[in-house]
mmCIF file of C-alpha atoms in Angstrom:
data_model
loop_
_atom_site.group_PDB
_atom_site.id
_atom_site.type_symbol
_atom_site.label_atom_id
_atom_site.label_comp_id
_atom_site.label_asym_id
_atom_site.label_seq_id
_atom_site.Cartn_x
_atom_site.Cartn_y
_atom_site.Cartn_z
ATOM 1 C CA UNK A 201 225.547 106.105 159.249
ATOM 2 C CA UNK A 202 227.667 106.204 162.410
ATOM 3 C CA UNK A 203 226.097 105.446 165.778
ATOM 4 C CA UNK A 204 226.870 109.402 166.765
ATOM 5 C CA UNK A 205 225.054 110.506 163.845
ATOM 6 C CA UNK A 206 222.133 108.484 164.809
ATOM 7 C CA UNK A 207 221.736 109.287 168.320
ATOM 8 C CA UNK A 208 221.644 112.924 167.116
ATOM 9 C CA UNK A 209 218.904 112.072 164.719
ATOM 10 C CA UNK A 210 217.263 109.711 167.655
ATOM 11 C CA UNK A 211 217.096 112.428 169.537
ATOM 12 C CA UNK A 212 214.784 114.731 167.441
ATOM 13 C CA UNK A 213 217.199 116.913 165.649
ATOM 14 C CA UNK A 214 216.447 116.943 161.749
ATOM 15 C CA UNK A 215 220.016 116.973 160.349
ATOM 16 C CA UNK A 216 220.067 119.729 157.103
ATOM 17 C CA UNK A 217 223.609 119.937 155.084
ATOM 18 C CA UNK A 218 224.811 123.671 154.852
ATOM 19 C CA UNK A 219 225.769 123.292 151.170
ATOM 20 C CA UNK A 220 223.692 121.845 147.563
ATOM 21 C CA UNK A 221 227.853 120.572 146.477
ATOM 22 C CA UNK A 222 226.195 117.398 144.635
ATOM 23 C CA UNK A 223 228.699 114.763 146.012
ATOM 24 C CA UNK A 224 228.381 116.409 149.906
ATOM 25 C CA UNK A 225 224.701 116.364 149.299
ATOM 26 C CA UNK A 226 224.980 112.328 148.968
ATOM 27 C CA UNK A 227 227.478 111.505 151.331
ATOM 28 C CA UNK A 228 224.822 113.565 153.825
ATOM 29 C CA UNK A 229 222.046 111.813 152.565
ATOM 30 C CA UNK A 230 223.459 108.221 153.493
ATOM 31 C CA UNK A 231 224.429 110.204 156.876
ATOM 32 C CA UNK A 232 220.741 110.990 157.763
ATOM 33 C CA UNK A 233 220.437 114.401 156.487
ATOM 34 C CA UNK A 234 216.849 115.503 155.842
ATOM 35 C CA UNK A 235 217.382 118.276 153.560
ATOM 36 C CA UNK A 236 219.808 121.085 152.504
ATOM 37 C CA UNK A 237 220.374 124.778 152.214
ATOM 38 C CA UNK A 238 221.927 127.299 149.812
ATOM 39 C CA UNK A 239 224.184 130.403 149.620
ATOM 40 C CA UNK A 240 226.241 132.372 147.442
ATOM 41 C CA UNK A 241 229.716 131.558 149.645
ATOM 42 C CA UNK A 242 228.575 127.890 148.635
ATOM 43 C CA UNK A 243 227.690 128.819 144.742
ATOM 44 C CA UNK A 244 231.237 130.192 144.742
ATOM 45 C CA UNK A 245 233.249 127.120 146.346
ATOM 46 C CA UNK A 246 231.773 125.006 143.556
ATOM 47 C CA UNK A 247 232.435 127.054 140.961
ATOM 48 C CA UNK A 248 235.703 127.780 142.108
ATOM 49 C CA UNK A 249 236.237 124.168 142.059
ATOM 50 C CA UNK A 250 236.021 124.463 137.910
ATOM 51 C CA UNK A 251 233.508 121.778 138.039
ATOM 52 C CA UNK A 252 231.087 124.099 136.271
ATOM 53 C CA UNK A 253 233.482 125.422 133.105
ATOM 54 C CA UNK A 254 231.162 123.699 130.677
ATOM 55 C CA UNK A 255 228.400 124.661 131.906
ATOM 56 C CA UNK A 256 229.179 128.533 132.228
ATOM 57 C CA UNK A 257 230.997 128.115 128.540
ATOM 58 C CA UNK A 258 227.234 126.975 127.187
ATOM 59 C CA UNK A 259 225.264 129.833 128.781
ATOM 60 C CA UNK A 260 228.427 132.313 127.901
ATOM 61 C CA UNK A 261 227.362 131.001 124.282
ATOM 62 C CA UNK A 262 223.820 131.873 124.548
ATOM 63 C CA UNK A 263 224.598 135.699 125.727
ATOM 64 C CA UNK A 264 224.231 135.428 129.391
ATOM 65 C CA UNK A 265 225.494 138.227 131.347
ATOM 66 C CA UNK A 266 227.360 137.315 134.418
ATOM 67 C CA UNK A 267 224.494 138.199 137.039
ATOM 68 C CA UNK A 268 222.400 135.631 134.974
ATOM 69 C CA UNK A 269 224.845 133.221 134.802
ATOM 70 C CA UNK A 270 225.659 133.436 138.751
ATOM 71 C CA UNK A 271 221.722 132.639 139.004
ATOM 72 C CA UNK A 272 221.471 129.933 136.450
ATOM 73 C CA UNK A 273 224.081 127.648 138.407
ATOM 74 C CA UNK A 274 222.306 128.658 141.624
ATOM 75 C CA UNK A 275 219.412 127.592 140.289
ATOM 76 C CA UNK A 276 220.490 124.291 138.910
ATOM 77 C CA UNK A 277 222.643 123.270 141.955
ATOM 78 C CA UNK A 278 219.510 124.329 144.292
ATOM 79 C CA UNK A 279 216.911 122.466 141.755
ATOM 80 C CA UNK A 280 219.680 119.194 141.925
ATOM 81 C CA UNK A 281 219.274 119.238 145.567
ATOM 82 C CA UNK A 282 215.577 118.904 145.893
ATOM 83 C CA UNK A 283 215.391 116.067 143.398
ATOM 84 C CA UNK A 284 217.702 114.148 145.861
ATOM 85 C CA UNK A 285 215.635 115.675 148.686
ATOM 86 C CA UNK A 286 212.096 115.217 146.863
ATOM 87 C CA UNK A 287 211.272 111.894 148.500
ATOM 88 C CA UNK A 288 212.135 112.595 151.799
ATOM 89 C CA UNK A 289 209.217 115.685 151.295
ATOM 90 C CA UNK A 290 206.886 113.443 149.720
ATOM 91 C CA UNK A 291 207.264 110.767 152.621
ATOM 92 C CA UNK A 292 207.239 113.827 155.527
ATOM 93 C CA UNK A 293 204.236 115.360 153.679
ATOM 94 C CA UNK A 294 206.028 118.686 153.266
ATOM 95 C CA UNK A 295 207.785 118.183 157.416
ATOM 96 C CA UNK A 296 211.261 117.892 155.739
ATOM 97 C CA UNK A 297 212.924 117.328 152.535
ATOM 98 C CA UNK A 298 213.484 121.265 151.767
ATOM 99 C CA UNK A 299 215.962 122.869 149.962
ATOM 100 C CA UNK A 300 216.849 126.863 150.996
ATOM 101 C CA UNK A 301 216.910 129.308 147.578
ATOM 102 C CA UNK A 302 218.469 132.641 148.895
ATOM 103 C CA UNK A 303 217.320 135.422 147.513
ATOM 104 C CA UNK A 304 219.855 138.427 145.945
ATOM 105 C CA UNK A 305 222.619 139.974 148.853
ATOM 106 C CA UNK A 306 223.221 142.867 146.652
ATOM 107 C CA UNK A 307 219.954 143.892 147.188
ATOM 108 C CA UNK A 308 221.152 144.916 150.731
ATOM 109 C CA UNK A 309 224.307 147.068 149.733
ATOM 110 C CA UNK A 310 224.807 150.169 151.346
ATOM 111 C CA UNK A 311 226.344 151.405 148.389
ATOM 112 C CA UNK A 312 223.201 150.217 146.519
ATOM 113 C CA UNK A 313 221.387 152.690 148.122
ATOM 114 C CA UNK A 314 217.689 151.428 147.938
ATOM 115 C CA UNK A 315 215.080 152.273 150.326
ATOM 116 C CA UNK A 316 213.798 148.866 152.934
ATOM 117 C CA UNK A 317 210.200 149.292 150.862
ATOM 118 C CA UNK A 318 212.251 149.097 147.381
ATOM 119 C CA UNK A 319 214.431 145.960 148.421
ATOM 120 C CA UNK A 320 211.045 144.383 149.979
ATOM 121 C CA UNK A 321 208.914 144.962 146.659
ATOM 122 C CA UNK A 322 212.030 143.631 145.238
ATOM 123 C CA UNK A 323 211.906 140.300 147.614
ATOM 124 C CA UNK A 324 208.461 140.145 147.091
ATOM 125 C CA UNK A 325 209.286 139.718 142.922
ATOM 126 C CA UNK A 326 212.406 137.572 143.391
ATOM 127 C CA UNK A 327 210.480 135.243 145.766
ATOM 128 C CA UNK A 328 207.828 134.317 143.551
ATOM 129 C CA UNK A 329 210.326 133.932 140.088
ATOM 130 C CA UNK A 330 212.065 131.519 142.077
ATOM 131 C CA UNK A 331 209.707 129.754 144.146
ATOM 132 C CA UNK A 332 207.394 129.304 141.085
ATOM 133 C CA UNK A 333 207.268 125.323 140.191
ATOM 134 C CA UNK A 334 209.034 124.051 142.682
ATOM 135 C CA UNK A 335 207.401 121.986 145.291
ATOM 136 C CA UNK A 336 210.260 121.816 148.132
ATOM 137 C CA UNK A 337 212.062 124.796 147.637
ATOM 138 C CA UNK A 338 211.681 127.341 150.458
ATOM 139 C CA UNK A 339 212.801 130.983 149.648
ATOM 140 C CA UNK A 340 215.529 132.298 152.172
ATOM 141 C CA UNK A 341 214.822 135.959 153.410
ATOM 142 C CA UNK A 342 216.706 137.754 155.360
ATOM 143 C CA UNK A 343 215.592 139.850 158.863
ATOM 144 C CA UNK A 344 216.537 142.577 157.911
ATOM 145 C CA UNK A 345 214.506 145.672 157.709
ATOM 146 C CA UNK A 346 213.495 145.121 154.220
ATOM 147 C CA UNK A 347 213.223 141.224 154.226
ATOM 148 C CA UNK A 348 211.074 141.776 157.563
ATOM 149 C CA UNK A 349 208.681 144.134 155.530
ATOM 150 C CA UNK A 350 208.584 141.403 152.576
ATOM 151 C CA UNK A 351 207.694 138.393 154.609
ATOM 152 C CA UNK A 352 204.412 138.390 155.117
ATOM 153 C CA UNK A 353 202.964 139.600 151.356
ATOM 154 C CA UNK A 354 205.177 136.148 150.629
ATOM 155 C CA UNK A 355 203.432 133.837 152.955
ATOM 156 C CA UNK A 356 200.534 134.668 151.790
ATOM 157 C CA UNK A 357 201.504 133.855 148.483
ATOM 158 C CA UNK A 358 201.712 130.540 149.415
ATOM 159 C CA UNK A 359 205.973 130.440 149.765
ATOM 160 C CA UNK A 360 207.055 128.201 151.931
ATOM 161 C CA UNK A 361 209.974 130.740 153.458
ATOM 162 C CA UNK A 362 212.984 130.554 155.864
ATOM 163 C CA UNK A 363 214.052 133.973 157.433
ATOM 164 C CA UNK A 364 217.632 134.049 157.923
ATOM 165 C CA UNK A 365 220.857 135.885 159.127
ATOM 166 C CA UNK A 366 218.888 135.893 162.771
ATOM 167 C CA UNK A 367 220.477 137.034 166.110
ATOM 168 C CA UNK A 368 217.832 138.156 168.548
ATOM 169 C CA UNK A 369 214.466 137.683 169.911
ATOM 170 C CA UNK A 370 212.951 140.871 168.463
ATOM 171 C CA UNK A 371 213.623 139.992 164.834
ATOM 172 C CA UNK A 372 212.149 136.190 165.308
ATOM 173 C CA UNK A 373 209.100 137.744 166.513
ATOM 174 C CA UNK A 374 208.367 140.167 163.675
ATOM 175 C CA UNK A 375 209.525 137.152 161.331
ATOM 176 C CA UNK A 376 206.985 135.090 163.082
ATOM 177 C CA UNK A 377 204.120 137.745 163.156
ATOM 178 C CA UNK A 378 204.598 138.716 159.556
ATOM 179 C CA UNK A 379 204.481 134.893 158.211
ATOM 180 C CA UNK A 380 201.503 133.622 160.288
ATOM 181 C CA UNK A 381 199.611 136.891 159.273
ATOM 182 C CA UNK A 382 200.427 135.891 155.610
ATOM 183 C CA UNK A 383 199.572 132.162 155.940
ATOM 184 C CA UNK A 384 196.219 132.861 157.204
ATOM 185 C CA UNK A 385 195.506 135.536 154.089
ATOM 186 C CA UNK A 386 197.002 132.485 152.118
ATOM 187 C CA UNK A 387 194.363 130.402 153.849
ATOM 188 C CA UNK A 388 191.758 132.680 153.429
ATOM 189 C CA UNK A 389 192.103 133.266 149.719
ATOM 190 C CA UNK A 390 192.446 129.939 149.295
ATOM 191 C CA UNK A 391 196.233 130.040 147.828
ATOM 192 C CA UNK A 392 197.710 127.512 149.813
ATOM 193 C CA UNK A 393 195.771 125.663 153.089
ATOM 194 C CA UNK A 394 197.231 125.643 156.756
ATOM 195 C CA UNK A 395 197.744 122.133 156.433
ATOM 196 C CA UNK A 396 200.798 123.285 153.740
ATOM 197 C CA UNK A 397 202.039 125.852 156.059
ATOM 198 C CA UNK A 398 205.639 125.244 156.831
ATOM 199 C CA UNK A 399 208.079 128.305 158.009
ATOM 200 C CA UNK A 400 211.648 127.920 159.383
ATOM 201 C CA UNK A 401 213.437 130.393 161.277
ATOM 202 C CA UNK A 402 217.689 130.643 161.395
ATOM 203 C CA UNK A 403 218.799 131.142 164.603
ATOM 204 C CA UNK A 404 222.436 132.163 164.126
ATOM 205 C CA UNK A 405 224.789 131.031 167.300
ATOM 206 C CA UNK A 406 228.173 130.764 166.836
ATOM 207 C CA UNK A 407 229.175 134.356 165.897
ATOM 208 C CA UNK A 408 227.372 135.540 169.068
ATOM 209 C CA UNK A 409 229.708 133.988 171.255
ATOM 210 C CA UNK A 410 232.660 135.407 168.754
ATOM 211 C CA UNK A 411 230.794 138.684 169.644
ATOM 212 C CA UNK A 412 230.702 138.329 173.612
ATOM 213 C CA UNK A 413 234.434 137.128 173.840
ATOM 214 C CA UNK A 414 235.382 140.083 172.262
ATOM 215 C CA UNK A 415 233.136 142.709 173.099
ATOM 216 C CA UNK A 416 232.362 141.026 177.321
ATOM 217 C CA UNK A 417 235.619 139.472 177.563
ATOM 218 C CA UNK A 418 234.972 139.417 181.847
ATOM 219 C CA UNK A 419 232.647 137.352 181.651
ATOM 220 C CA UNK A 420 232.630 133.877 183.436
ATOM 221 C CA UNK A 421 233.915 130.894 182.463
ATOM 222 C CA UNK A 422 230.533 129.588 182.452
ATOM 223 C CA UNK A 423 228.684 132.190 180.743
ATOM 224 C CA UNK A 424 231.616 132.913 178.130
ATOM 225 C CA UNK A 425 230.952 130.797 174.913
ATOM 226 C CA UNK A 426 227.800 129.190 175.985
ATOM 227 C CA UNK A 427 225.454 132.982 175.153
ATOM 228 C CA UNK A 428 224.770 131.849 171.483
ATOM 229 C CA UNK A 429 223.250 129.065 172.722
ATOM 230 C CA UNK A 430 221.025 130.394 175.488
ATOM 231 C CA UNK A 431 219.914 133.012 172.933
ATOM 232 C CA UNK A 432 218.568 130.061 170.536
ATOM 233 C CA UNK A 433 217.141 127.939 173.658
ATOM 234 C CA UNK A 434 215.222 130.930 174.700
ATOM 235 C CA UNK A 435 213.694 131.626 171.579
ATOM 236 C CA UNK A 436 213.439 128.116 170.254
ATOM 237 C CA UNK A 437 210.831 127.971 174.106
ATOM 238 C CA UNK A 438 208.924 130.342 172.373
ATOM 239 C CA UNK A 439 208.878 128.829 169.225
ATOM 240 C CA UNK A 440 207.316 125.972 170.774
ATOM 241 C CA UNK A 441 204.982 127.610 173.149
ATOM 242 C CA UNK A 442 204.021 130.263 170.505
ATOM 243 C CA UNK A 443 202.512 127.064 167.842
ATOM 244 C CA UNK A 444 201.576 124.789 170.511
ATOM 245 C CA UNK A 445 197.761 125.558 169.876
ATOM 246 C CA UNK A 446 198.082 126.656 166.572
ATOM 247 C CA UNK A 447 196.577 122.922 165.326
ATOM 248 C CA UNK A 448 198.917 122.698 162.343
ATOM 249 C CA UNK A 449 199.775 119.914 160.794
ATOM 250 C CA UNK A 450 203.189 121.039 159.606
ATOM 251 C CA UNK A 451 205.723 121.975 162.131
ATOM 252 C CA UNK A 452 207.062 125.402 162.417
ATOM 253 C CA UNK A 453 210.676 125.433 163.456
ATOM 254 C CA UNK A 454 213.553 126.851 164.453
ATOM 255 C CA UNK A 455 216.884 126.175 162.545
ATOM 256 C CA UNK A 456 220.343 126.012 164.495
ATOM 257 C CA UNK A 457 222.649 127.839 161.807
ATOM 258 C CA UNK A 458 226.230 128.967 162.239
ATOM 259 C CA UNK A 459 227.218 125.987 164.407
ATOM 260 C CA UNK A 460 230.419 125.328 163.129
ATOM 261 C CA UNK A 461 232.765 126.050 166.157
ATOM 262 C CA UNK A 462 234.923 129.303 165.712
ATOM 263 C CA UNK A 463 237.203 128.547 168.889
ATOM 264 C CA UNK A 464 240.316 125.744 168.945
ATOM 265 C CA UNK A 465 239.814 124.923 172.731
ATOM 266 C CA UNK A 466 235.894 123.607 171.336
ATOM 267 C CA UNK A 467 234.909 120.621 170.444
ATOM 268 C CA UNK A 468 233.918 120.819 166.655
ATOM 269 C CA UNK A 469 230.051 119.557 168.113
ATOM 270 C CA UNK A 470 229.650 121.792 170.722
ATOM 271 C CA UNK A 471 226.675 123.519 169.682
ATOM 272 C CA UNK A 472 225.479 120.118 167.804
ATOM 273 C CA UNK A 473 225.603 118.709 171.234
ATOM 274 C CA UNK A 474 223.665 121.421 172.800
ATOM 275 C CA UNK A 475 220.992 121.855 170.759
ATOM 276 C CA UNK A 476 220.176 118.079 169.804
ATOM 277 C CA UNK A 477 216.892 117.338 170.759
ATOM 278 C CA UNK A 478 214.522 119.495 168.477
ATOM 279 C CA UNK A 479 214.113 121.139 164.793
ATOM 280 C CA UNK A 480 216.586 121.511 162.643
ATOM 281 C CA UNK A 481 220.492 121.728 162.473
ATOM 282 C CA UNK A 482 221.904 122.915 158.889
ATOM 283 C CA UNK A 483 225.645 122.033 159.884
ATOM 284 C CA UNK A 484 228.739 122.747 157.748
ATOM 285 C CA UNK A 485 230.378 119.329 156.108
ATOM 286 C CA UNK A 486 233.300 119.525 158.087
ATOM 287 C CA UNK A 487 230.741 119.652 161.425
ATOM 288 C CA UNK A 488 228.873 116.574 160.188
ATOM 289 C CA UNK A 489 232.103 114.763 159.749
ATOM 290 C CA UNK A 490 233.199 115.624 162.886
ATOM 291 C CA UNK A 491 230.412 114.193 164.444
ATOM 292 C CA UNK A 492 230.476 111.101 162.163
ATOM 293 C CA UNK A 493 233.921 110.665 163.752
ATOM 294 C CA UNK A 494 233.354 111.278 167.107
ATOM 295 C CA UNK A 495 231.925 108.423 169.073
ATOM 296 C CA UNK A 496 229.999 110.732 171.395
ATOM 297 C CA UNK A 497 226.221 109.840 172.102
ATOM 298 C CA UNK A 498 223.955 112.781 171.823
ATOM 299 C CA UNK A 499 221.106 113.140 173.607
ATOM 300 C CA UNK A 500 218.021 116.017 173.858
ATOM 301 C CA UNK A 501 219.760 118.957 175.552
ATOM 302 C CA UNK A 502 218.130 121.711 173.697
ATOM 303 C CA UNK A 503 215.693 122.044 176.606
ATOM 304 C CA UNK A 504 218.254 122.229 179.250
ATOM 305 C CA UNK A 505 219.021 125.872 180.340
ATOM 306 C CA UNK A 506 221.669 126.635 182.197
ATOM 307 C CA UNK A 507 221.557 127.766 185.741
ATOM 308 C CA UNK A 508 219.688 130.588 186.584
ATOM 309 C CA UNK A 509 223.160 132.610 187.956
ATOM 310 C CA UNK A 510 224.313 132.201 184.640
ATOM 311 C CA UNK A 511 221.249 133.496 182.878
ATOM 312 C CA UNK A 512 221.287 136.633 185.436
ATOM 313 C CA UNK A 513 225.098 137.343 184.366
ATOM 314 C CA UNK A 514 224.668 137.369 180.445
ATOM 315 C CA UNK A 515 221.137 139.669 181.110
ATOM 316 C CA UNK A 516 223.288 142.238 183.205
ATOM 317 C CA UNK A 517 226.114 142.097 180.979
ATOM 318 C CA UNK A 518 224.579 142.341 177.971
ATOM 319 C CA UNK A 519 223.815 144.997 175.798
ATOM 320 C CA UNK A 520 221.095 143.024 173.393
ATOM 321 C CA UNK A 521 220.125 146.691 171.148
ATOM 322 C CA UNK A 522 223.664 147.136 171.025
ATOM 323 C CA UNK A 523 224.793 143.449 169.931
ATOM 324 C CA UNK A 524 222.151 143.156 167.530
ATOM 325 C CA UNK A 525 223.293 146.177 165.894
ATOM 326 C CA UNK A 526 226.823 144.806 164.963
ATOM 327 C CA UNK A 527 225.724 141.542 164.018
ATOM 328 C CA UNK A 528 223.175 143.098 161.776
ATOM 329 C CA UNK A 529 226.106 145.392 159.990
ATOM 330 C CA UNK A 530 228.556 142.472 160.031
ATOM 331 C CA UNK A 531 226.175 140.053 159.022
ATOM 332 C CA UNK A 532 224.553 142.277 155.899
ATOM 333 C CA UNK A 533 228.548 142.724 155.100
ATOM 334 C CA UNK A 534 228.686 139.096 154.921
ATOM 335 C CA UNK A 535 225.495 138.347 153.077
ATOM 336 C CA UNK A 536 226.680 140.655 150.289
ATOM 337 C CA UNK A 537 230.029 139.806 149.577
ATOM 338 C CA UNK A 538 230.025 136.077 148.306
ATOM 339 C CA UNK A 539 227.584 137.260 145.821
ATOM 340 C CA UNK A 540 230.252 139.441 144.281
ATOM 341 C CA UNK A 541 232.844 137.516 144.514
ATOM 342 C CA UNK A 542 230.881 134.958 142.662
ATOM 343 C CA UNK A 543 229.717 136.990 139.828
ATOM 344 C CA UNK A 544 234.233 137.974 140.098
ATOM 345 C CA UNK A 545 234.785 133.951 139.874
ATOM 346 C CA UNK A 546 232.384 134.012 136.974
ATOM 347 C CA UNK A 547 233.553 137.184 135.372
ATOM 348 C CA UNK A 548 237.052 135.425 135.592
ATOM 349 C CA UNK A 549 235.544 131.763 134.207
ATOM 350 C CA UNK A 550 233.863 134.403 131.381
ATOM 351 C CA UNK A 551 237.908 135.889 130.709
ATOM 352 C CA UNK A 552 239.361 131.978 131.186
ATOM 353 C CA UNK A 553 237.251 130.584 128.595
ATOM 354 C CA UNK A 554 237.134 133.396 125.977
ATOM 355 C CA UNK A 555 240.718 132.789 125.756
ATOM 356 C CA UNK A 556 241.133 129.552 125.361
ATOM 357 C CA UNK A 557 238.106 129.485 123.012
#
């Protein structure tokens, strides 16, 4: 591990790996990182890559549609990732060592055309197929409407959960209300005890400040680029304050997601750099690499805000209802598009193989 990559772990930050690609999960794990999360952009780099041919060409063999097979690699390359992660959880006591399992985009298709109480019920089922057995696998929910409404019938089912594709404050406190609500009926019924409660909470940054620059381009050069990441300080304050006397032995936190850089004229650590300190960053390879290479020494800055002129400007400026609104869109857009392009890759792998069979 490189001296940069330690002072970021020195100074509190639990360093996840944005992908379960088996040979990026071990170069991460001699780096520092603590655990690991999953999507279907991921699932369809890696099997893309034609590392999984074999594999597909077996469950092809056995009558698999191409939905199942999509979920079947998932599965395995998720289940992979928390052997190599399971010590880490044994040694944290359940603090670290997790593994994200997302939970099915399509579900959230417009074109789908499902009400937010079908998806949810739907959530609610998914969540407990694939969280069954598995002992550091936390099930990845979005906040949307639907996965707000499923969140809390899944904590207190005992799922350990992290709520994702997360912009603003109002959607990490119904995220937080519905999960402590369920851990406590959890508690209650005697399905899982606080002292197993663990939630996590994706704070998305970098496509905020791709939102501002476009949509406030007049604002300052200190405010401009730098909103993303008063957004997550903010609520990561209330994070803290919010469990403080909560007497749990597990800590609930915030994860720093999206923070590769989306600018040239940034460093590829900017947001690493200002968030170090605290919970968890689930950084791209290439973002990890960069700060391998860097030589910088981080040090806690995630409780630094900036100046209080600053804060004023992006308040007056900005149009939260409105910004949350066209993340949201863009963001469900996203969410449901690498799952059909992989089940496309694997419909393709299905034609490739047929062929040459």
């Amino acid at each position: 591990m490189s001296a940069s990559l330690q002072s970021l772990i020195d100074s509190g930050t639990k360093l996840y790996l944005d992908s379960v690609e088996p040979s990026e999960i071990d170069q991460n794990l001699k780096w520092g990182a603590v655990g690991a999360t999953s999507n279907p952009a991921i699932i369809s780099g890696i099997v893309k890559a034609g590392g999984f041919d074999d594999r597909i060409d077996a469950l092809l063999s056995e009558g698999h549609d191409d939905e199942a097979i999509a979920w079947a690699l998932t599965n395995e390359l998720v289940s992979d990732a928390e052997t190599k992660f399971a010590s880490i959880h044994e040694s944290t006591a359940g603090n670290a060592g997790w593994v994200s399992f997302e939970l099915d985009p399509i579900l959230e298709d417009p074109e789908q055309n499902l009400s937010a109480s079908d998806i949810a019920s739907r959530y609610i089922e998914l969540g407990k197929q694939w969280a069954a057995g598995h002992t550091n696998r936390m099930i990845k929910v979005p906040a949307t409407e639907a996965g707000l409404l499923a969140l809390e019938e899944l904590a207190a089912a005992g799922i350990t959960l992290n709520v994702t594709l997360m912009f603003t404050a109002d959607q990490y406190h119904a995220a937080r209300e519905a999960i402590w609500k369920g851990a406590q009926r959890a508690a209650e019924s005697g399905v899982r005890s606080l002292d197993q409660f663990k939630s996590v909470y994706s704070i998305f940054i970098s496509r905020i400040d791709v939102y501002t620059q476009k949509e406030l381009p007049n604002l300052s050069a200190d405010a401009q680029g730098h909103v993303g990441i008063l957004n997550a300080k903010r609520i990561w304050k209330e994070n803290q304050e919010f469990w403080a006397d909560k007497n749990l032995k597990l800590e609930q936190e915030l994860i720093f997601a999206s923070t590769g850089t989306k600018s040239k004229d940034d460093p590829p650590w900017k947001y690493v750099a200002a968030l170090a300190g605290s919970d968890i960053q689930t950084n791209p390879p290439a973002t990890n690499e960069a700060v391998d290479a860097s030589g910088k020494t981080f040090t806690s800055e995630v409780g630094d805000m900036p100046s209080q002129a600053v804060q004023d400007e992006v308040d007056a400026a900005l149009d939260i209802k409105g910004m949350h609104k066209f993340l949201m869109d863009e963001g469900v857009d996203k969410f449901v598009k690498p799952q059909r392009e992989l089940l496309a890759i694997i419909s393709a792998k299905r034609e490739e193989l047929t062929k040459q069979a």
